mmCIF file of C-alpha atoms in Angstrom:
data_model
loop_
_atom_site.group_PDB
_atom_site.id
_atom_site.type_symbol
_atom_site.label_atom_id
_atom_site.label_comp_id
_atom_site.label_asym_id
_atom_site.label_seq_id
_atom_site.Cartn_x
_atom_site.Cartn_y
_atom_site.Cartn_z
ATOM 1 C CA MET A 1 0.082 0.140 0.174
ATOM 2 C CA GLN A 2 1.872 3.286 -0.947
ATOM 3 C CA LYS A 3 2.168 6.655 1.279
ATOM 4 C CA SER A 4 -0.220 8.377 -1.067
ATOM 5 C CA GLU A 5 -3.314 6.221 -0.446
ATOM 6 C CA ILE A 6 -3.803 7.596 3.287
ATOM 7 C CA ARG A 7 -2.671 10.724 2.736
ATOM 8 C CA ALA A 8 -5.806 10.281 0.852
ATOM 9 C CA PHE A 9 -7.896 9.451 3.492
ATOM 10 C CA ILE A 10 -6.612 12.659 5.626
ATOM 11 C CA ILE A 11 -7.207 15.333 3.577
ATOM 12 C CA ILE A 12 -10.505 13.814 1.309
ATOM 13 C CA PRO A 13 -12.069 13.448 5.079
ATOM 14 C CA PHE A 14 -10.674 17.011 6.636
ATOM 15 C CA THR A 15 -11.295 19.430 3.265
ATOM 16 C CA LEU A 16 -14.890 17.848 3.637
ATOM 17 C CA LEU A 17 -14.504 19.079 7.533
ATOM 18 C CA ALA A 18 -13.359 22.563 6.822
ATOM 19 C CA MET A 19 -16.337 22.804 4.612
ATOM 20 C CA GLY A 20 -18.123 21.928 6.578
ATOM 21 C CA LEU A 21 -16.746 24.606 9.508
ATOM 22 C CA VAL A 22 -17.102 27.033 7.359
ATOM 23 C CA GLU A 23 -20.639 27.069 6.239
ATOM 24 C CA LEU A 24 -21.828 26.041 9.520
ATOM 25 C CA SER A 25 -19.099 29.648 10.962
ATOM 26 C CA SER A 26 -21.730 31.508 8.087
ATOM 27 C CA ILE A 27 -25.630 29.877 10.061
ATOM 28 C CA SER A 28 -24.528 29.465 13.428
ATOM 29 C CA GLN A 29 -21.169 30.708 15.743
ATOM 30 C CA PHE A 30 -23.252 28.788 18.210
ATOM 31 C CA TYR A 31 -23.016 25.536 15.893
ATOM 32 C CA PHE A 32 -19.315 26.468 15.095
ATOM 33 C CA GLU A 33 -18.025 26.544 18.193
ATOM 34 C CA ARG A 34 -20.193 23.245 19.675
ATOM 35 C CA GLN A 35 -19.325 21.832 15.850
ATOM 36 C CA LEU A 36 -15.329 22.908 15.994
ATOM 37 C CA ALA A 37 -15.332 20.924 19.531
ATOM 38 C CA TRP A 38 -16.066 18.040 18.111
ATOM 39 C CA ALA A 39 -13.861 17.822 15.966
ATOM 40 C CA PHE A 40 -10.266 18.344 18.410
ATOM 41 C CA PHE A 41 -12.539 15.617 20.016
ATOM 42 C CA SER A 42 -12.658 13.268 16.797
ATOM 43 C CA ALA A 43 -9.398 13.881 16.066
ATOM 44 C CA SER A 44 -8.423 11.973 19.256
ATOM 45 C CA VAL A 45 -10.615 8.833 18.361
ATOM 46 C CA PHE A 46 -9.444 9.493 15.039
ATOM 47 C CA ALA A 47 -5.849 8.495 16.152
ATOM 48 C CA LEU A 48 -7.020 5.928 19.128
ATOM 49 C CA PHE A 49 -8.347 3.559 16.308
ATOM 50 C CA SER A 50 -5.542 4.725 13.299
ATOM 51 C CA LEU A 51 -2.490 3.483 16.194
ATOM 52 C CA VAL A 52 -4.210 0.522 17.767
ATOM 53 C CA PRO A 53 -3.939 -3.042 16.207
ATOM 54 C CA LEU A 54 -7.189 -4.156 14.574
ATOM 55 C CA LYS A 55 -7.085 -7.811 16.340
ATOM 56 C CA PHE A 56 -7.813 -5.788 19.368
ATOM 57 C CA TRP A 57 -10.387 -3.498 18.058
ATOM 58 C CA LYS A 58 -11.893 -6.921 15.917
ATOM 59 C CA ALA A 59 -12.312 -8.896 19.378
ATOM 60 C CA PHE A 60 -13.883 -5.328 20.945
ATOM 61 C CA GLY A 61 -16.183 -5.323 18.447
ATOM 62 C CA ILE A 62 -18.448 -7.371 20.315
ATOM 63 C CA PRO A 63 -18.966 -5.977 23.700
ATOM 64 C CA ILE A 64 -19.837 -2.115 20.371
ATOM 65 C CA TYR A 65 -22.106 -3.978 19.190
ATOM 66 C CA LEU A 66 -23.710 -5.035 22.484
ATOM 67 C CA ILE A 67 -22.782 -1.734 24.385
ATOM 68 C CA SER A 68 -25.373 0.000 20.941
ATOM 69 C CA ILE A 69 -27.794 -2.324 21.699
ATOM 70 C CA LEU A 70 -28.742 -1.464 25.277
ATOM 71 C CA PHE A 71 -28.307 2.260 23.923
ATOM 72 C CA LEU A 72 -30.497 1.532 21.673
ATOM 73 C CA ALA A 73 -33.257 0.427 24.059
ATOM 74 C CA LEU A 74 -32.992 2.755 26.728
ATOM 75 C CA ALA A 75 -33.158 5.164 24.612
ATOM 76 C CA LEU A 76 -36.176 4.330 23.023
ATOM 77 C CA MET A 77 -37.533 2.899 27.642
ATOM 78 C CA MET A 78 -36.027 6.986 28.649
ATOM 79 C CA GLY A 79 -37.823 8.414 25.699
ATOM 80 C CA GLY A 80 -40.822 11.062 25.933
ATOM 81 C CA PRO A 81 -43.990 10.058 23.432
ATOM 82 C CA GLY A 82 -41.822 12.054 20.617
ATOM 83 C CA PRO A 83 -38.815 10.438 19.083
ATOM 84 C CA ARG A 84 -36.397 8.507 21.070
ATOM 85 C CA ARG A 85 -33.563 8.661 19.187
ATOM 86 C CA TRP A 86 -30.981 10.051 21.547
ATOM 87 C CA LEU A 87 -29.098 9.662 25.598
ATOM 88 C CA GLN A 88 -28.463 12.708 27.053
ATOM 89 C CA PHE A 89 -25.185 12.671 28.846
ATOM 90 C CA GLY A 90 -25.172 16.289 30.283
ATOM 91 C CA SER A 91 -25.619 19.030 28.360
ATOM 92 C CA THR A 92 -23.844 16.324 25.660
ATOM 93 C CA ARG A 93 -26.485 14.214 23.629
ATOM 94 C CA PHE A 94 -25.607 11.257 21.746
ATOM 95 C CA GLN A 95 -27.397 9.052 19.062
ATOM 96 C CA PRO A 96 -27.037 5.331 20.211
ATOM 97 C CA SER A 97 -27.971 4.664 16.363
ATOM 98 C CA GLU A 98 -24.242 5.919 15.882
ATOM 99 C CA LEU A 99 -21.965 3.488 17.612
ATOM 100 C CA ALA A 100 -24.634 0.977 16.590
ATOM 101 C CA LYS A 101 -23.264 1.595 12.325
ATOM 102 C CA LEU A 102 -19.617 1.293 14.023
ATOM 103 C CA GLY A 103 -20.469 -1.663 15.786
ATOM 104 C CA TYR A 104 -21.735 -3.677 13.164
ATOM 105 C CA ILE A 105 -19.314 -3.299 10.578
ATOM 106 C CA LEU A 106 -16.690 -4.093 13.502
ATOM 107 C CA ILE A 107 -18.714 -7.602 13.244
ATOM 108 C CA ALA A 108 -19.964 -8.392 10.699
ATOM 109 C CA ALA A 109 -16.134 -8.394 9.438
ATOM 110 C CA ARG A 110 -15.015 -10.459 11.819
ATOM 111 C CA ILE A 111 -17.447 -13.252 11.300
ATOM 112 C CA LEU A 112 -17.221 -12.821 7.053
ATOM 113 C CA SER A 113 -13.349 -13.032 7.970
ATOM 114 C CA ASN A 114 -14.282 -16.674 8.845
ATOM 115 C CA ARG A 115 -14.079 -19.026 6.391
ATOM 116 C CA ARG A 116 -15.422 -22.401 7.592
ATOM 117 C CA LYS A 117 -18.395 -20.474 7.599
ATOM 118 C CA SER A 118 -21.263 -21.773 4.638
ATOM 119 C CA GLN A 119 -23.286 -18.958 2.636
ATOM 120 C CA ILE A 120 -26.546 -19.910 5.143
ATOM 121 C CA ALA A 121 -24.756 -19.331 7.905
ATOM 122 C CA LEU A 122 -23.540 -16.018 6.629
ATOM 123 C CA LEU A 123 -26.403 -14.372 5.519
ATOM 124 C CA LEU A 124 -28.546 -15.885 8.789
ATOM 125 C CA GLN A 125 -26.027 -14.481 11.534
ATOM 126 C CA LEU A 126 -25.630 -10.821 9.199
ATOM 127 C CA GLY A 127 -28.972 -10.526 8.866
ATOM 128 C CA LEU A 128 -29.807 -10.830 12.279
ATOM 129 C CA LEU A 129 -27.677 -8.454 13.570
ATOM 130 C CA ALA A 130 -28.134 -6.363 11.168
ATOM 131 C CA LEU A 131 -32.094 -6.328 11.973
ATOM 132 C CA ILE A 132 -31.669 -6.473 15.568
ATOM 133 C CA PRO A 133 -30.465 -2.367 15.069
ATOM 134 C CA PHE A 134 -32.511 -1.691 12.288
ATOM 135 C CA LEU A 135 -36.147 -3.166 14.313
ATOM 136 C CA LEU A 136 -34.870 -1.020 17.515
ATOM 137 C CA THR A 137 -33.549 2.232 15.249
ATOM 138 C CA ILE A 138 -36.903 1.755 13.166
ATOM 139 C CA ALA A 139 -38.809 2.397 16.713
ATOM 140 C CA GLU A 140 -37.450 5.882 17.587
ATOM 141 C CA PRO A 141 -38.417 6.201 15.404
ATOM 142 C CA ASP A 142 -36.519 7.347 12.410
ATOM 143 C CA LEU A 143 -36.441 4.671 9.177
ATOM 144 C CA ALA A 144 -33.980 6.204 6.801
ATOM 145 C CA THR A 145 -30.728 5.464 9.648
ATOM 146 C CA SER A 146 -32.544 1.894 9.804
ATOM 147 C CA VAL A 147 -31.669 1.229 6.989
ATOM 148 C CA THR A 148 -28.181 1.502 7.025
ATOM 149 C CA PHE A 149 -28.137 -0.876 8.932
ATOM 150 C CA LEU A 150 -29.498 -2.843 5.639
ATOM 151 C CA TRP A 151 -27.229 -1.339 3.396
ATOM 152 C CA ILE A 152 -24.396 -2.508 4.784
ATOM 153 C CA TYR A 153 -25.838 -6.322 5.199
ATOM 154 C CA PHE A 154 -26.482 -6.103 1.353
ATOM 155 C CA PHE A 155 -23.359 -3.792 0.606
ATOM 156 C CA LEU A 156 -20.911 -7.369 2.651
ATOM 157 C CA LEU A 157 -23.167 -9.777 1.572
ATOM 158 C CA TYR A 158 -22.598 -8.423 -2.554
ATOM 159 C CA LEU A 159 -19.171 -7.867 -2.098
ATOM 160 C CA PHE A 160 -18.000 -11.029 -0.675
ATOM 161 C CA ASP A 161 -19.937 -12.851 -3.959
ATOM 162 C CA ILE A 162 -22.891 -14.943 -1.966
ATOM 163 C CA SER A 163 -24.518 -17.142 -4.373
ATOM 164 C CA PRO A 164 -27.287 -14.679 -6.431
ATOM 165 C CA PHE A 165 -29.342 -17.703 -4.919
ATOM 166 C CA TYR A 166 -29.715 -16.399 -2.283
ATOM 167 C CA LEU A 167 -29.152 -13.135 -3.120
ATOM 168 C CA ALA A 168 -32.399 -13.112 -5.158
ATOM 169 C CA PHE A 169 -34.760 -13.663 -2.523
ATOM 170 C CA LEU A 170 -32.401 -10.492 0.338
ATOM 171 C CA VAL A 171 -32.848 -8.179 -3.078
ATOM 172 C CA MET A 172 -36.171 -8.692 -4.400
ATOM 173 C CA PRO A 173 -39.092 -8.975 -1.671
ATOM 174 C CA PRO A 174 -37.860 -4.960 -0.143
ATOM 175 C CA LEU A 175 -37.832 -4.996 -4.851
ATOM 176 C CA ALA A 176 -41.311 -6.095 -4.941
ATOM 177 C CA VAL A 177 -43.155 -3.185 -1.971
ATOM 178 C CA ILE A 178 -41.087 -0.741 -3.633
ATOM 179 C CA THR A 179 -42.204 -1.017 -7.830
ATOM 180 C CA SER A 180 -45.546 -2.384 -6.468
ATOM 181 C CA PHE A 181 -46.139 1.978 -6.916
ATOM 182 C CA SER A 182 -45.676 2.009 -10.596
ATOM 183 C CA PRO A 183 -47.483 -1.298 -12.633
ATOM 184 C CA ILE A 184 -45.057 -1.127 -14.725
ATOM 185 C CA LEU A 185 -41.934 -1.299 -12.792
ATOM 186 C CA PHE A 186 -43.468 -3.678 -10.695
ATOM 187 C CA LEU A 187 -43.904 -5.788 -14.006
ATOM 188 C CA ILE A 188 -40.514 -4.579 -14.809
ATOM 189 C CA LEU A 189 -39.305 -6.812 -11.763
ATOM 190 C CA PHE A 190 -41.048 -9.192 -12.081
ATOM 191 C CA VAL A 191 -39.572 -10.277 -16.427
ATOM 192 C CA GLY A 192 -36.399 -9.498 -14.013
ATOM 193 C CA ALA A 193 -36.908 -12.335 -12.172
ATOM 194 C CA LEU A 194 -38.055 -15.330 -14.542
ATOM 195 C CA LEU A 195 -35.001 -13.813 -16.065
ATOM 196 C CA HIS A 196 -32.788 -14.062 -13.041
ATOM 197 C CA SER A 197 -34.136 -17.458 -13.085
ATOM 198 C CA ARG A 198 -32.790 -18.587 -16.989
ATOM 199 C CA TYR A 199 -30.255 -17.124 -16.315
ATOM 200 C CA ILE A 200 -28.509 -18.921 -13.229
ATOM 201 C CA LYS A 201 -30.329 -22.311 -14.008
ATOM 202 C CA ALA A 202 -32.559 -22.208 -11.151
ATOM 203 C CA GLY A 203 -34.963 -24.944 -11.160
ATOM 204 C CA LEU A 204 -39.118 -24.628 -11.375
ATOM 205 C CA ALA A 205 -39.020 -24.739 -6.765
ATOM 206 C CA TYR A 206 -36.796 -21.905 -5.800
ATOM 207 C CA THR A 207 -37.580 -19.869 -9.697
ATOM 208 C CA VAL A 208 -42.039 -20.104 -8.824
ATOM 209 C CA SER A 209 -40.578 -19.782 -5.166
ATOM 210 C CA LEU A 210 -39.548 -16.159 -6.200
ATOM 211 C CA LEU A 211 -41.786 -15.287 -8.211
ATOM 212 C CA THR A 212 -44.889 -16.055 -5.386
ATOM 213 C CA LEU A 213 -43.074 -14.613 -2.884
ATOM 214 C CA ILE A 214 -42.726 -11.290 -5.561
ATOM 215 C CA LEU A 215 -46.809 -11.531 -6.056
ATOM 216 C CA LEU A 216 -47.373 -11.185 -2.204
ATOM 217 C CA LEU A 217 -45.726 -8.564 -1.024
ATOM 218 C CA GLY A 218 -46.465 -5.991 -3.968
ATOM 219 C CA PHE A 219 -49.761 -6.747 -3.790
ATOM 220 C CA SER A 220 -49.892 -6.318 0.163
ATOM 221 C CA THR A 221 -47.573 -2.982 -0.705
ATOM 222 C CA PRO A 222 -51.098 -1.214 0.484
ATOM 223 C CA LEU A 223 -51.255 -2.714 3.746
ATOM 224 C CA ILE A 224 -47.933 -2.346 4.222
ATOM 225 C CA TRP A 225 -47.772 1.519 3.776
ATOM 226 C CA LYS A 226 -51.428 1.636 6.083
ATOM 227 C CA LYS A 227 -49.705 -0.256 8.740
ATOM 228 C CA ALA A 228 -45.733 -0.034 8.945
ATOM 229 C CA LEU A 229 -45.920 3.337 7.932
ATOM 230 C CA LYS A 230 -46.371 5.790 10.443
ATOM 231 C CA PRO A 231 -48.478 9.121 8.972
ATOM 232 C CA TYR A 232 -45.095 11.523 8.358
ATOM 233 C CA GLN A 233 -43.257 9.051 7.162
ATOM 234 C CA ARG A 234 -46.072 8.265 3.940
ATOM 235 C CA GLU A 235 -46.877 12.383 4.303
ATOM 236 C CA ARG A 236 -43.061 12.753 3.447
ATOM 237 C CA VAL A 237 -42.834 10.124 0.809
ATOM 238 C CA ILE A 238 -46.066 11.702 -1.141
ATOM 239 C CA ALA A 239 -44.155 15.007 -0.463
ATOM 240 C CA PHE A 240 -41.417 13.778 -2.190
ATOM 241 C CA LEU A 241 -43.614 12.269 -5.202
ATOM 242 C CA ALA A 242 -45.753 15.487 -5.798
ATOM 243 C CA PRO A 243 -43.731 18.359 -3.755
ATOM 244 C CA GLU A 244 -46.143 21.804 -5.696
ATOM 245 C CA LYS A 245 -49.006 20.383 -3.827
ATOM 246 C CA TYR A 246 -47.299 20.714 -0.274
ATOM 247 C CA ARG A 247 -45.978 23.868 -0.242
ATOM 248 C CA THR A 248 -46.764 24.796 3.212
ATOM 249 C CA GLY A 249 -46.173 21.782 4.301
ATOM 250 C CA SER A 250 -43.661 18.468 4.000
ATOM 251 C CA GLY A 251 -43.129 19.337 0.582
ATOM 252 C CA TRP A 252 -41.876 23.424 2.078
ATOM 253 C CA GLN A 253 -38.575 21.177 2.839
ATOM 254 C CA ILE A 254 -37.645 19.694 -0.702
ATOM 255 C CA LEU A 255 -38.690 22.917 -2.787
ATOM 256 C CA GLN A 256 -36.860 25.450 -0.561
ATOM 257 C CA ALA A 257 -33.351 22.693 -1.273
ATOM 258 C CA ARG A 258 -33.941 23.203 -4.296
ATOM 259 C CA ILE A 259 -33.829 26.500 -4.532
ATOM 260 C CA ALA A 260 -31.097 26.621 -2.392
ATOM 261 C CA LEU A 261 -28.547 24.876 -5.100
ATOM 262 C CA GLY A 262 -30.699 26.395 -7.856
ATOM 263 C CA SER A 263 -30.702 30.388 -6.740
ATOM 264 C CA GLY A 264 -26.621 29.045 -6.298
ATOM 265 C CA GLY A 265 -25.701 29.440 -9.682
ATOM 266 C CA PHE A 266 -22.314 28.772 -11.071
ATOM 267 C CA GLY A 267 -19.825 30.578 -8.319
ATOM 268 C CA GLY A 268 -22.385 31.154 -5.584
ATOM 269 C CA LYS A 269 -24.101 33.903 -3.659
ATOM 270 C CA GLY A 270 -20.925 34.472 -1.483
ATOM 271 C CA TYR A 271 -20.201 33.330 2.105
ATOM 272 C CA GLY A 272 -22.617 34.120 4.449
ATOM 273 C CA ARG A 273 -25.058 35.998 1.551
ATOM 274 C CA GLY A 274 -27.269 33.026 1.171
ATOM 275 C CA THR A 275 -30.933 34.350 0.773
ATOM 276 C CA GLN A 276 -32.879 30.948 1.593
ATOM 277 C CA LYS A 277 -31.012 30.265 5.128
ATOM 278 C CA GLY A 278 -30.521 33.477 6.483
ATOM 279 C CA LEU A 279 -34.594 34.874 5.865
ATOM 280 C CA SER A 280 -34.995 30.858 7.634
ATOM 281 C CA PHE A 281 -36.601 29.519 4.071
ATOM 282 C CA LEU A 282 -34.953 26.675 3.626
ATOM 283 C CA PRO A 283 -35.722 24.548 7.546
ATOM 284 C CA ALA A 284 -32.781 22.162 8.571
ATOM 285 C CA ALA A 285 -29.869 24.166 7.484
ATOM 286 C CA HIS A 286 -27.087 22.645 9.433
ATOM 287 C CA THR A 287 -27.844 19.741 9.664
ATOM 288 C CA ASP A 288 -30.497 18.031 6.875
ATOM 289 C CA PHE A 289 -29.979 20.449 4.278
ATOM 290 C CA ILE A 290 -26.475 22.233 4.684
ATOM 291 C CA PHE A 291 -25.757 20.265 1.152
ATOM 292 C CA SER A 292 -28.187 22.927 0.020
ATOM 293 C CA SER A 293 -27.069 26.029 2.161
ATOM 294 C CA PHE A 294 -23.727 24.964 1.033
ATOM 295 C CA GLY A 295 -24.757 25.387 -2.808
ATOM 296 C CA GLU A 296 -26.607 28.628 -2.205
ATOM 297 C CA GLU A 297 -23.756 30.488 -1.068
ATOM 298 C CA PHE A 298 -20.968 28.260 -3.409
ATOM 299 C CA GLY A 299 -22.597 26.991 -6.399
ATOM 300 C CA PHE A 300 -22.598 24.205 -8.844
ATOM 301 C CA ALA A 301 -18.281 23.902 -8.443
ATOM 302 C CA GLY A 302 -18.657 24.587 -4.621
ATOM 303 C CA SER A 303 -21.700 21.521 -4.448
ATOM 304 C CA LEU A 304 -18.550 19.540 -7.390
ATOM 305 C CA LEU A 305 -16.448 20.308 -5.288
ATOM 306 C CA VAL A 306 -17.449 18.452 -2.544
ATOM 307 C CA PHE A 307 -19.472 15.988 -5.127
ATOM 308 C CA LEU A 308 -15.948 14.855 -6.256
ATOM 309 C CA LEU A 309 -14.200 14.777 -2.645
ATOM 310 C CA PHE A 310 -17.369 12.070 -2.283
ATOM 311 C CA GLY A 311 -16.020 10.461 -5.049
ATOM 312 C CA GLY A 312 -13.064 9.654 -4.250
ATOM 313 C CA LEU A 313 -13.074 8.760 -0.586
ATOM 314 C CA ILE A 314 -15.893 6.470 -1.892
ATOM 315 C CA TYR A 315 -13.434 4.657 -5.289
ATOM 316 C CA ALA A 316 -10.886 5.158 -2.751
ATOM 317 C CA THR A 317 -12.179 3.412 0.250
ATOM 318 C CA LEU A 318 -13.790 0.123 -2.123
ATOM 319 C CA ARG A 319 -10.022 0.039 -4.828
ATOM 320 C CA SER A 320 -8.345 -0.256 -1.507
ATOM 321 C CA SER A 321 -10.406 -2.920 0.052
ATOM 322 C CA PHE A 322 -10.383 -4.922 -2.660
ATOM 323 C CA ARG A 323 -6.702 -5.626 -2.457
ATOM 324 C CA MET A 324 -6.399 -6.057 0.366
ATOM 325 C CA ARG A 325 -5.344 -9.930 1.442
ATOM 326 C CA ASP A 326 -7.197 -9.983 5.034
ATOM 327 C CA ARG A 327 -10.710 -10.884 4.474
ATOM 328 C CA PHE A 328 -10.187 -8.435 7.971
ATOM 329 C CA ARG A 329 -8.530 -5.700 6.430
ATOM 330 C CA ARG A 330 -11.662 -6.825 3.299
ATOM 331 C CA ALA A 331 -14.798 -6.879 4.596
ATOM 332 C CA LEU A 332 -14.047 -4.234 7.371
ATOM 333 C CA GLY A 333 -13.617 -1.938 4.185
ATOM 334 C CA PHE A 334 -16.301 -2.713 3.047
ATOM 335 C CA GLY A 335 -18.418 -1.539 5.348
ATOM 336 C CA ILE A 336 -16.492 1.456 6.092
ATOM 337 C CA GLY A 337 -17.213 2.554 2.733
ATOM 338 C CA ALA A 338 -20.913 0.598 2.504
ATOM 339 C CA TYR A 339 -21.082 4.017 5.113
ATOM 340 C CA PHE A 340 -19.727 6.627 3.216
ATOM 341 C CA THR A 341 -21.554 5.575 -0.309
ATOM 342 C CA TYR A 342 -25.240 5.187 1.908
ATOM 343 C CA HIS A 343 -24.939 8.419 3.474
ATOM 344 C CA PHE A 344 -23.338 10.562 1.093
ATOM 345 C CA LEU A 345 -26.264 9.270 -1.228
ATOM 346 C CA ALA A 346 -29.572 10.131 1.170
ATOM 347 C CA ASN A 347 -28.726 12.657 2.593
ATOM 348 C CA VAL A 348 -27.365 14.743 -1.054
ATOM 349 C CA GLY A 349 -30.182 12.740 -2.466
ATOM 350 C CA THR A 350 -32.391 14.012 0.116
ATOM 351 C CA ASN A 351 -31.098 17.884 -1.175
ATOM 352 C CA LEU A 352 -31.946 17.218 -4.756
ATOM 353 C CA GLY A 353 -34.970 16.209 -4.555
ATOM 354 C CA PHE A 354 -34.528 12.381 -5.276
ATOM 355 C CA PHE A 355 -36.019 11.392 -1.931
ATOM 356 C CA PRO A 356 -37.634 11.745 0.458
ATOM 357 C CA VAL A 357 -36.788 13.656 3.158
ATOM 358 C CA ALA A 358 -34.267 10.851 5.422
ATOM 359 C CA GLY A 359 -32.471 12.858 8.198
ATOM 360 C CA VAL A 360 -29.094 11.117 8.013
ATOM 361 C CA PRO A 361 -26.674 13.540 8.022
ATOM 362 C CA LEU A 362 -24.193 14.211 5.667
ATOM 363 C CA PRO A 363 -20.719 12.529 6.497
ATOM 364 C CA PHE A 364 -18.009 15.567 8.324
ATOM 365 C CA MET A 365 -20.359 18.522 6.828
ATOM 366 C CA THR A 366 -23.395 17.758 9.258
ATOM 367 C CA TYR A 367 -23.115 18.977 12.637
ATOM 368 C CA GLY A 368 -23.079 16.908 15.767
ATOM 369 C CA GLY A 369 -21.059 14.848 17.232
ATOM 370 C CA SER A 370 -22.424 11.276 16.997
ATOM 371 C CA HIS A 371 -22.037 10.854 13.225
ATOM 372 C CA LEU A 372 -18.557 12.835 13.669
ATOM 373 C CA THR A 373 -16.732 11.139 16.232
ATOM 374 C CA VAL A 374 -17.516 7.799 14.549
ATOM 375 C CA GLU A 375 -16.783 8.330 11.558
ATOM 376 C CA ALA A 376 -13.417 9.808 12.820
ATOM 377 C CA ALA A 377 -13.564 6.313 14.237
ATOM 378 C CA LEU A 378 -13.858 4.792 10.914
ATOM 379 C CA LEU A 379 -11.592 6.530 9.227
ATOM 380 C CA GLY A 380 -8.812 5.200 12.174
ATOM 381 C CA LEU A 381 -9.614 1.572 11.390
ATOM 382 C CA LEU A 382 -9.623 2.554 7.323
ATOM 383 C CA ILE A 383 -6.208 3.617 7.675
ATOM 384 C CA ARG A 384 -4.902 0.846 10.124
ATOM 385 C CA ALA A 385 -6.157 -2.194 7.857
ATOM 386 C CA LEU A 386 -3.399 -0.192 5.312
ATOM 387 C CA LYS A 387 -1.093 -0.307 7.685
ATOM 388 C CA GLU A 388 -1.732 -3.366 7.816
ATOM 389 C CA GLU A 389 -2.183 -4.806 5.464
ATOM 390 C CA SER A 390 1.064 -3.028 4.531
ATOM 391 C CA SER A 391 3.193 -4.768 6.856
ATOM 392 C CA SER A 392 2.033 -8.123 5.331
ATOM 393 C CA TYR A 393 2.874 -7.445 2.090
ATOM 394 C CA ARG A 394 6.914 -6.170 3.123
ATOM 395 C CA ILE A 395 6.343 -9.928 5.640
ATOM 396 C CA LEU A 396 5.662 -11.606 2.372
ATOM 397 C CA GLU A 397 8.657 -9.910 0.426
#
């Protein structure tokens, strides 16, 4: 491994953090100072995770996961009637779901490093470990954050060459629910599943079971829509599909985010001159919509820079992971890459109006200490994995 790769994993996140701090300083001096304090704390976390050998984190991943599950349960029990996503420690609020992401990545990498496990065992163990934080997080309620665990689960299975026989039964059901809103898309999915069965030369029982499952889930979507989603979640989806009809309701956030990005032009309005956030038209400019706020002040050029930096970070993470020969280090890298990919796509997709309002932080830029601390830990683990992989190459040579 080259030192340039390690430098990239320091320079890119630091640049994104600096950009986020600049934007936060134009929004609120309070948010800027709090985030700066979290940045210094996260730097110490980064140093800790990058200096301690991976064998320690491989063993300590189980306690981290179990502690995060305990904290998630405590947040549900101690919270009030509203969202129960945080634990209060004095004047500091902590979001247990962020720690759960770190714990799940570590424990999943440990399981995948075991060559003796069958694919069925991997599917069940990883699935169960993802399902527990998924259910606890969705009960907070925080649907977008809960999806993170499923995303990492599928991401790891796909990159570790799990048999397409099994993957189809994992991927097709949620797709059936999503596409059932459009008869054409649902038909395409159904035909695709049929072609998939023929391509992998599956037997009649497999094909019938897969198609039956798709049909059952597709036609039961109205029940899922009414019973599984809470009213505010349904409202967000409807507002996403037709924001112009909800200008004063849930569609307000999506419309204002689009206006902020569009009004920035190519070069932006300039630092501190954003009118959408300055006049309080853009809600949550320091959290969910910091990308739109940044785009309004720094324009298309600034937004493009954010895209390029995240694209470079994700590409470098996955590229380095594919080159790692140790299974634990490779799985760890894939899990970290899945984390950054989901958070970037979910946050920016919301700001661009591609997805309903999700409440997923943009790594390194969004205000908040819980996610920044975990992101620093993940970067430290990644750099530690690169160093140990490089050392193993030298030993072999």
